[in-house]
Coordinates of C-alpha atoms and ligand atoms in Angstrom, one line a residue:
M1 CA 46.0 6.5 180.6
S2 CA 43.6 4.0 182.0
S3 CA 43.0 3.8 185.8
N4 CA 41.8 0.2 185.4
R5 CA 43.7 -3.0 185.9
G6 CA 42.3 -6.5 185.6
V7 CA 43.0 -10.2 185.4
V8 CA 43.5 -11.2 181.7
Y9 CA 43.4 -14.8 180.2
I10 CA 46.6 -15.2 178.1
E11 CA 46.8 -18.9 177.2
P12 CA 46.1 -22.3 178.8
G13 CA 47.7 -22.2 182.3
K14 CA 48.4 -18.5 182.2
V15 CA 46.7 -15.3 183.4
E16 CA 48.2 -11.9 184.0
V17 CA 47.2 -8.7 185.8
Q18 CA 47.4 -6.0 183.2
E19 CA 46.2 -2.4 182.5
I20 CA 42.8 -2.7 180.8
A21 CA 40.4 -0.2 179.4
D22 CA 38.3 1.9 181.8
P23 CA 34.6 0.8 181.7
T24 CA 32.1 2.8 179.7
M25 CA 28.3 2.8 179.5
A26 CA 28.3 0.7 176.4
A27 CA 27.2 -2.8 175.5
P28 CA 29.8 -5.3 174.0
D29 CA 28.5 -4.4 170.5
G30 CA 29.2 -0.7 171.2
R31 CA 25.6 0.4 171.8
K32 CA 25.4 3.2 174.3
L33 CA 23.5 2.2 177.5
E34 CA 21.7 4.5 179.9
H35 CA 20.6 1.7 182.3
G36 CA 24.1 0.9 183.6
V37 CA 26.3 1.9 186.5
I38 CA 30.0 1.9 186.9
L39 CA 31.3 0.2 190.0
K40 CA 34.5 0.5 192.0
V41 CA 35.1 -3.2 192.7
V42 CA 35.2 -3.8 196.4
S43 CA 35.7 -7.6 196.2
T44 CA 35.8 -10.1 193.4
N45 CA 36.3 -13.9 193.7
I46 CA 38.2 -16.5 191.7
C47 CA 35.8 -19.4 190.8
G48 CA 36.1 -23.0 189.6
S49 CA 34.2 -21.8 186.5
D50 CA 37.2 -19.5 185.7
Q51 CA 39.5 -22.4 186.0
H52 CA 37.8 -24.3 183.2
M53 CA 38.7 -21.4 180.9
V54 CA 42.2 -21.0 182.3
R55 CA 43.0 -24.7 182.0
G56 CA 42.2 -24.4 178.3
R57 CA 39.0 -26.5 178.6
T58 CA 36.8 -24.0 176.7
T59 CA 37.1 -21.8 173.6
A60 CA 37.8 -18.7 175.7
P61 CA 39.8 -16.2 173.5
A62 CA 43.2 -14.8 174.6
G63 CA 42.7 -11.3 176.1
L64 CA 39.5 -12.0 177.9
V65 CA 39.2 -10.0 181.1
L66 CA 38.0 -12.5 183.7
G67 CA 35.7 -12.2 186.7
H68 CA 32.0 -12.8 187.3
E69 CA 31.9 -12.7 191.1
I70 CA 31.7 -9.0 191.8
T71 CA 30.7 -6.8 194.8
G72 CA 31.2 -3.1 194.3
E73 CA 30.5 0.5 195.2
V74 CA 28.5 2.6 192.7
I75 CA 30.6 5.5 191.4
E76 CA 28.6 6.5 188.3
V77 CA 25.0 6.2 187.4
G78 CA 23.4 6.1 183.9
S79 CA 20.5 8.5 183.2
D80 CA 17.9 5.7 183.2
V81 CA 18.9 4.3 186.6
E82 CA 16.2 5.1 189.1
M83 CA 16.9 3.1 192.3
L84 CA 20.7 3.3 192.8
N85 CA 22.9 6.1 194.0
V86 CA 26.6 6.9 194.0
G87 CA 28.0 5.3 197.2
D88 CA 25.7 2.3 197.4
I89 CA 27.4 -1.0 198.1
V90 CA 25.9 -3.7 195.9
S91 CA 26.2 -7.4 195.0
V92 CA 26.3 -8.2 191.3
P93 CA 24.7 -11.5 190.3
F94 CA 27.1 -13.2 187.9
N95 CA 24.2 -13.4 185.4
V96 CA 23.8 -10.4 183.1
A97 CA 20.0 -10.2 182.7
C98 CA 17.8 -7.7 181.0
G99 CA 14.7 -7.9 183.3
R100 CA 12.5 -7.5 180.2
C101 CA 12.4 -10.9 178.4
R102 CA 10.2 -13.9 179.0
C103 CA 12.9 -15.7 181.0
C104 CA 13.8 -12.8 183.2
K105 CA 10.1 -12.2 183.9
E106 CA 9.9 -15.8 185.1
Q107 CA 13.0 -15.3 187.3
D108 CA 15.1 -17.5 185.0
T109 CA 17.8 -14.9 184.8
G110 CA 20.5 -17.5 184.1
V111 CA 19.1 -17.8 180.6
C112 CA 18.1 -14.2 179.7
L113 CA 17.2 -14.1 176.1
T114 CA 18.5 -10.7 175.1
V115 CA 22.0 -10.1 176.5
N116 CA 23.9 -12.6 174.4
P117 CA 23.4 -12.8 170.6
D118 CA 24.8 -16.4 170.5
R119 CA 22.7 -18.3 173.0
A120 CA 20.6 -17.7 176.1
G121 CA 22.4 -16.4 179.2
G122 CA 24.9 -13.7 179.8
A123 CA 27.7 -13.3 182.4
Y124 CA 30.7 -11.0 183.0
G125 CA 34.1 -12.2 181.9
Y126 CA 33.0 -15.5 180.5
V127 CA 33.4 -17.3 177.2
D128 CA 30.2 -17.6 175.1
M129 CA 28.3 -15.4 177.6
G130 CA 27.8 -12.3 175.6
G131 CA 31.2 -10.5 175.8
W132 CA 30.5 -8.5 178.9
V133 CA 33.8 -7.3 180.4
G134 CA 34.9 -9.2 183.6
G135 CA 35.2 -7.7 187.0
Q136 CA 38.4 -9.2 188.4
A137 CA 39.4 -5.6 188.0
R138 CA 39.4 -2.2 189.7
Y139 CA 36.3 -1.0 187.9
V140 CA 33.5 -2.6 185.9
M141 CA 30.2 -1.7 184.2
V142 CA 26.9 -3.4 185.1
P143 CA 24.0 -3.0 182.7
Y144 CA 20.3 -3.0 183.6
A145 CA 21.5 -2.0 187.0
D146 CA 18.1 -1.4 188.7
F147 CA 17.2 -5.0 187.8
N148 CA 20.5 -6.8 188.4
L149 CA 22.0 -5.2 191.5
L150 CA 21.2 -6.1 195.1
K151 CA 21.9 -3.1 197.3
F152 CA 23.1 -3.8 200.9
P153 CA 20.9 -2.0 203.4
D154 CA 23.8 -0.4 205.4
R155 CA 27.3 0.5 204.1
D156 CA 29.2 0.0 207.3
Q157 CA 27.4 -3.3 208.1
A158 CA 28.1 -4.5 204.6
L159 CA 31.8 -3.7 204.7
D160 CA 32.0 -5.5 208.1
K161 CA 30.6 -8.7 206.6
I162 CA 32.0 -8.3 203.2
T163 CA 33.9 -11.6 203.0
D164 CA 30.6 -13.4 203.6
L165 CA 28.5 -11.1 201.4
T166 CA 31.0 -11.4 198.5
M167 CA 29.8 -15.0 198.1
L168 CA 26.3 -13.8 197.1
S169 CA 27.4 -13.0 193.6
D170 CA 27.7 -16.7 192.7
I171 CA 28.7 -19.6 194.9
L172 CA 26.2 -19.2 197.8
P173 CA 23.1 -18.9 195.6
T174 CA 24.6 -21.6 193.3
G175 CA 25.0 -24.0 196.2
F176 CA 21.6 -23.1 197.5
H177 CA 20.0 -23.6 194.1
G178 CA 21.6 -27.0 193.9
A179 CA 20.2 -27.9 197.3
V180 CA 16.7 -26.5 196.5
K181 CA 16.6 -28.3 193.2
A182 CA 17.8 -31.5 194.8
G183 CA 14.7 -31.3 197.0
V184 CA 16.6 -30.9 200.3
G185 CA 14.3 -30.3 203.3
V186 CA 14.0 -31.2 207.0
G187 CA 15.5 -34.6 207.7
S188 CA 16.9 -35.1 204.2
T189 CA 20.0 -37.3 203.7
V190 CA 22.2 -35.5 201.2
Y191 CA 25.3 -36.3 199.2
V192 CA 27.4 -33.5 197.6
A193 CA 29.9 -34.4 195.0
G194 CA 33.0 -32.1 195.2
A195 CA 34.4 -30.3 198.2
G196 CA 35.4 -27.1 196.4
P197 CA 33.7 -23.8 197.3
V198 CA 30.5 -24.7 195.4
G199 CA 30.3 -28.1 197.1
L200 CA 30.8 -26.4 200.5
A201 CA 28.2 -23.8 199.7
A202 CA 25.8 -26.5 198.7
A203 CA 26.5 -28.4 201.9
A204 CA 26.0 -25.2 204.0
S205 CA 22.7 -24.6 202.1
A206 CA 21.5 -28.2 202.7
Q207 CA 22.2 -27.6 206.4
I208 CA 20.1 -24.5 206.7
L209 CA 17.4 -26.1 204.7
G210 CA 17.2 -28.7 207.5
A211 CA 19.2 -31.8 206.2
A212 CA 19.7 -34.5 208.7
V213 CA 23.1 -35.5 207.3
V214 CA 25.3 -33.8 204.7
M215 CA 28.0 -36.0 203.1
I216 CA 30.7 -34.5 200.8
G217 CA 32.8 -36.7 198.5
D218 CA 36.1 -35.7 196.9
F219 CA 39.6 -37.1 196.4
N220 CA 41.3 -34.0 197.8
K221 CA 42.3 -34.8 201.4
E222 CA 42.9 -31.1 202.4
R223 CA 39.4 -30.2 201.2
L224 CA 37.9 -33.2 202.9
Q225 CA 39.5 -32.3 206.2
H226 CA 38.2 -28.8 205.9
A227 CA 34.7 -30.1 205.1
A228 CA 34.9 -32.3 208.2
N229 CA 36.1 -29.3 210.3
M230 CA 32.9 -27.4 209.1
G231 CA 30.7 -30.2 210.4
F232 CA 30.0 -32.2 207.2
V233 CA 30.7 -35.9 206.8
P234 CA 33.6 -36.4 204.4
I235 CA 33.8 -39.3 202.0
D236 CA 37.2 -40.0 200.6
L237 CA 36.6 -41.3 197.1
S238 CA 40.2 -42.5 196.7
K239 CA 39.4 -45.3 199.2
S240 CA 36.8 -47.1 197.1
D241 CA 34.8 -46.8 193.9
R242 CA 31.7 -48.1 195.6
L243 CA 30.1 -44.8 196.7
G244 CA 26.8 -46.5 197.7
E245 CA 28.6 -48.7 200.2
M246 CA 30.5 -45.8 201.7
I247 CA 27.2 -43.9 202.1
A248 CA 25.6 -46.9 203.7
E249 CA 28.4 -47.1 206.3
I250 CA 27.3 -43.6 207.4
T251 CA 23.5 -43.6 207.0
G252 CA 22.6 -47.3 206.9
S253 CA 21.3 -47.0 203.3
P254 CA 23.1 -46.9 200.0
E255 CA 20.8 -44.2 198.7
V256 CA 20.3 -40.6 199.7
D257 CA 17.2 -38.4 199.4
A258 CA 19.0 -35.7 197.5
A259 CA 22.2 -35.4 195.6
I260 CA 24.1 -32.4 194.3
D261 CA 26.9 -32.4 191.6
A262 CA 29.3 -29.6 192.4
V263 CA 32.0 -31.0 190.2
G264 CA 31.0 -30.7 186.5
F265 CA 32.7 -32.0 183.3
E266 CA 36.3 -32.2 184.5
A267 CA 35.2 -35.0 187.0
R268 CA 37.8 -37.6 187.8
G269 CA 37.3 -41.3 188.2
H270 CA 38.6 -43.6 190.9
S271 CA 41.5 -44.6 188.7
G272 CA 42.7 -41.0 188.6
G273 CA 41.9 -40.2 185.0
E274 CA 39.1 -37.9 183.8
Q275 CA 35.6 -39.4 183.4
P276 CA 33.3 -36.6 182.5
A277 CA 30.1 -38.6 183.2
I278 CA 31.1 -40.3 186.4
V279 CA 29.5 -37.9 188.8
L280 CA 26.2 -37.9 186.9
N281 CA 26.2 -41.7 186.7
Q282 CA 27.0 -42.0 190.4
M283 CA 24.2 -39.5 191.2
M284 CA 21.6 -41.7 189.5
D285 CA 22.9 -44.8 191.4
I286 CA 22.9 -43.2 194.9
T287 CA 19.8 -41.0 194.7
R288 CA 16.5 -42.6 195.8
V289 CA 13.7 -43.6 193.5
A290 CA 11.7 -40.4 192.6
G291 CA 14.5 -38.3 194.0
N292 CA 16.0 -35.1 192.6
I293 CA 19.5 -34.4 191.4
G294 CA 20.8 -30.8 191.5
I295 CA 23.6 -30.2 188.9
P296 CA 25.3 -26.8 189.4
G297 CA 28.6 -28.4 188.2
L298 CA 29.3 -27.0 184.8
Y299 CA 28.9 -29.0 181.5
V300 CA 30.0 -27.6 178.2
T301 CA 29.1 -27.9 174.5
E302 CA 32.8 -27.5 173.4
D303 CA 35.8 -28.9 175.3
P304 CA 39.0 -28.8 173.3
G305 CA 40.8 -30.8 176.0
A306 CA 38.3 -33.6 176.4
V307 CA 39.3 -37.2 176.9
D308 CA 37.5 -38.4 173.7
E309 CA 35.9 -37.2 170.5
A310 CA 32.3 -37.3 171.9
A311 CA 33.2 -35.3 175.0
K312 CA 34.8 -32.6 172.8
V313 CA 31.2 -31.6 171.9
G314 CA 29.8 -32.3 175.3
S315 CA 28.4 -35.8 174.5
L316 CA 28.8 -37.9 177.6
S317 CA 28.3 -41.6 178.2
L318 CA 25.3 -41.5 180.6
R319 CA 23.4 -44.5 181.9
F320 CA 20.3 -42.5 181.4
G321 CA 18.0 -45.6 181.6
Q322 CA 18.9 -45.9 185.3
G323 CA 17.6 -42.4 186.0
W324 CA 14.5 -43.0 183.9
A325 CA 13.8 -46.3 185.6
K326 CA 14.1 -44.6 189.0
A327 CA 11.9 -41.7 187.9
Q328 CA 14.5 -39.1 189.0
S329 CA 14.5 -35.4 188.1
F330 CA 17.6 -33.5 186.9
H331 CA 18.1 -29.8 187.3
T332 CA 20.9 -28.1 185.4
G333 CA 22.1 -24.7 184.2
Q334 CA 23.5 -21.4 185.3
T335 CA 22.0 -20.4 188.6
P336 CA 19.5 -17.6 188.5
V337 CA 21.2 -15.7 191.3
L338 CA 18.4 -13.1 191.7
K339 CA 16.0 -15.7 192.9
Y340 CA 18.0 -16.3 196.1
N341 CA 20.5 -13.6 196.8
R342 CA 18.2 -11.3 198.9
Q343 CA 17.2 -14.1 201.3
L344 CA 20.7 -15.4 201.6
M345 CA 21.9 -11.8 202.3
Q346 CA 19.5 -11.7 205.2
A347 CA 20.7 -15.0 206.5
I348 CA 24.3 -13.6 206.5
L349 CA 23.4 -10.3 208.0
H350 CA 21.5 -12.1 210.8
D351 CA 24.5 -14.4 211.5
R352 CA 22.8 -17.6 210.3
L353 CA 25.2 -18.5 207.6
P354 CA 29.0 -18.0 208.2
I355 CA 29.8 -18.8 204.5
A356 CA 33.2 -17.1 204.5
K357 CA 34.4 -19.5 207.2
I358 CA 32.7 -22.5 205.5
V359 CA 34.5 -21.9 202.2
N360 CA 37.6 -20.6 203.9
A361 CA 37.7 -17.2 202.2
Q362 CA 41.3 -15.9 201.7
V363 CA 41.6 -12.2 200.9
I364 CA 44.5 -11.3 198.5
S365 CA 45.3 -8.2 196.5
L366 CA 44.4 -8.0 192.8
E367 CA 48.1 -7.9 191.9
D368 CA 48.4 -11.4 193.6
A369 CA 45.7 -12.9 191.4
V370 CA 48.2 -15.1 189.5
R371 CA 49.2 -16.8 192.7
G372 CA 45.5 -17.2 193.7
Y373 CA 44.8 -18.9 190.4
E374 CA 47.7 -21.2 190.8
E375 CA 47.0 -22.3 194.3
F376 CA 43.3 -22.7 193.6
D377 CA 44.2 -24.8 190.5
H378 CA 46.2 -27.1 192.8
G379 CA 43.2 -27.7 194.9
A380 CA 43.8 -25.4 197.9
A381 CA 41.0 -25.7 200.4
K382 CA 40.4 -21.9 200.0
K383 CA 38.1 -19.5 198.2
F384 CA 40.2 -16.6 196.9
V385 CA 38.7 -13.1 197.3
L386 CA 40.6 -10.3 195.4
D387 CA 40.7 -6.9 197.0
P388 CA 41.5 -4.4 194.2
H389 CA 41.4 -1.3 196.3
G390 CA 42.6 -2.5 199.7
M391 CA 39.1 -1.9 201.1
L392 CA 38.7 -5.4 202.7
K393 CA 41.7 -5.3 205.0
A394 CA 40.8 -1.8 206.0
S395 CA 37.3 -2.9 206.9
Ligands
NAD401 N1 25.7 -23.6 187.6 C1 26.3 -22.4 188.0 O1 25.7 -21.4 187.9 C2 27.7 -22.5 188.5 C3 28.2 -21.4 189.3 C4 29.4 -21.5 189.9 C5 30.2 -22.7 189.7 N2 29.7 -23.7 188.9 C6 30.5 -24.9 188.6 O2 30.5 -25.7 189.8 C7 31.6 -26.5 189.8 C8 32.4 -26.5 191.1 O3 32.9 -25.2 191.3 P1 34.1 -25.0 192.4 O4 34.5 -23.5 192.4 O5 33.8 -25.6 193.7 O6 35.3 -25.8 191.6 P2 36.5 -26.6 192.1 O7 37.2 -27.0 190.9 O8 37.3 -25.9 193.2 O9 35.9 -27.9 192.9 C9 35.6 -29.1 192.2 C10 36.0 -30.3 193.2 O10 35.5 -31.5 192.6 C11 36.4 -32.5 192.9 N3 36.2 -33.7 192.1 C12 36.7 -34.1 190.9 N4 36.2 -35.3 190.5 C13 35.3 -35.6 191.5 C14 34.4 -36.7 191.6 N5 34.3 -37.7 190.7 N6 33.6 -36.8 192.7 C15 33.7 -35.8 193.7 N7 34.5 -34.8 193.6 C16 35.3 -34.7 192.5 C17 37.8 -31.9 192.7 O11 38.8 -32.5 193.4 C18 37.5 -30.5 193.3 O12 37.8 -30.4 194.7 C19 32.4 -26.1 188.6 O13 32.1 -27.0 187.5 C20 31.9 -24.7 188.3 O14 32.1 -24.3 187.0 C21 28.5 -23.6 188.3
ZN402 ZN1 31.7 -18.3 189.9
ZN403 ZN1 16.2 -11.1 180.0

């Protein structure tokens, strides 16, 4: 009998917590690995990226074990692992990266060339990302462990701050990457589209990078209220489709220095229906000439539930001429978490970045994951953190 349980994707709208296989030191194609470790999962978060799969908006297969936001305790070490020991508490970047290819050598670990036979980039528990088993589970295997894992300096301190540190596996580096790539610096005016956890992490990142004002747009009133409580300026998009005018009411100018798309391809328009290109088009409108646009929001190459035929293969109706005329820069893709997680860990450990509070982290048990998925899908102003071994409440 297996000692492992995990969150499994069943069909659109449905996940279940089931018994799953215990992890082994093997790649998805069955090759034996000596550079991996097995982790007892200390915390693992539900992400908006999981929701795209669970809503049936990707080609994720039934039976996929979900979960790419993992923090764990090392319980078994492969014979090629040199820098980690049993008992270490580690953050797992959601990217699976080999540390050996050209992209990894250049810190572009979001598009590692060797861990996914179908395309660049690997991740745990994600469609089209190499088949690495997900970590919304009790146990999980992490390959290339010396390269991938970030070890926390002190076990007790780590467990003390675990609801903050758990955000290092994805959303905090992702929000930070969005802000860095949007060119946020001291005195910047910033617009973040989307008040979900990634939008809030981008807003918090813009703030520590020195932004003068950070505005967040969404339709979800509960999330906007939470963003306002955290010190960001909410923009209720249900009130008007003239985003530039709403920004001008706050800053005096219809254009911002830096814009971050924390929504992605399931973006909604003012009329309520889905308009996958709306955020990208708005970004070009409201970002200054020669400004940068950070796009952590996810865009796909296959979307079975898309509003039109073009969008089913990821073709969107962009007013690209606008961005070209304004000489803007666009930055897309999976976040290379390794580039940022150590610095952001220090910011957390030294009390500079209360990210758990900012994203409203809610700890629930692994067995409660189905409820977490449902509430998050309905737009709760919360970031759900699963606690598979009851270690968080204890800490
Ligand atoms: N690039 C990466 O590495 C990476 C990593 C993590 C997450 N993501 C992506 O980031 C995005 C956000 O993640 P999340 O967990 O915060 O998701 P989420 O679904 O909780 O939040 C998205 C928010 O966008 C809002 N929204 C919809 N249309 C909008 C519009 N036109 N303007 C403004 N807001 C709008 C929704 O109401 C929702 O509150 C997702 O697409 C996710 O897949 C990317
Ligand atoms: Zn994620
Ligand atoms: Zn690589």
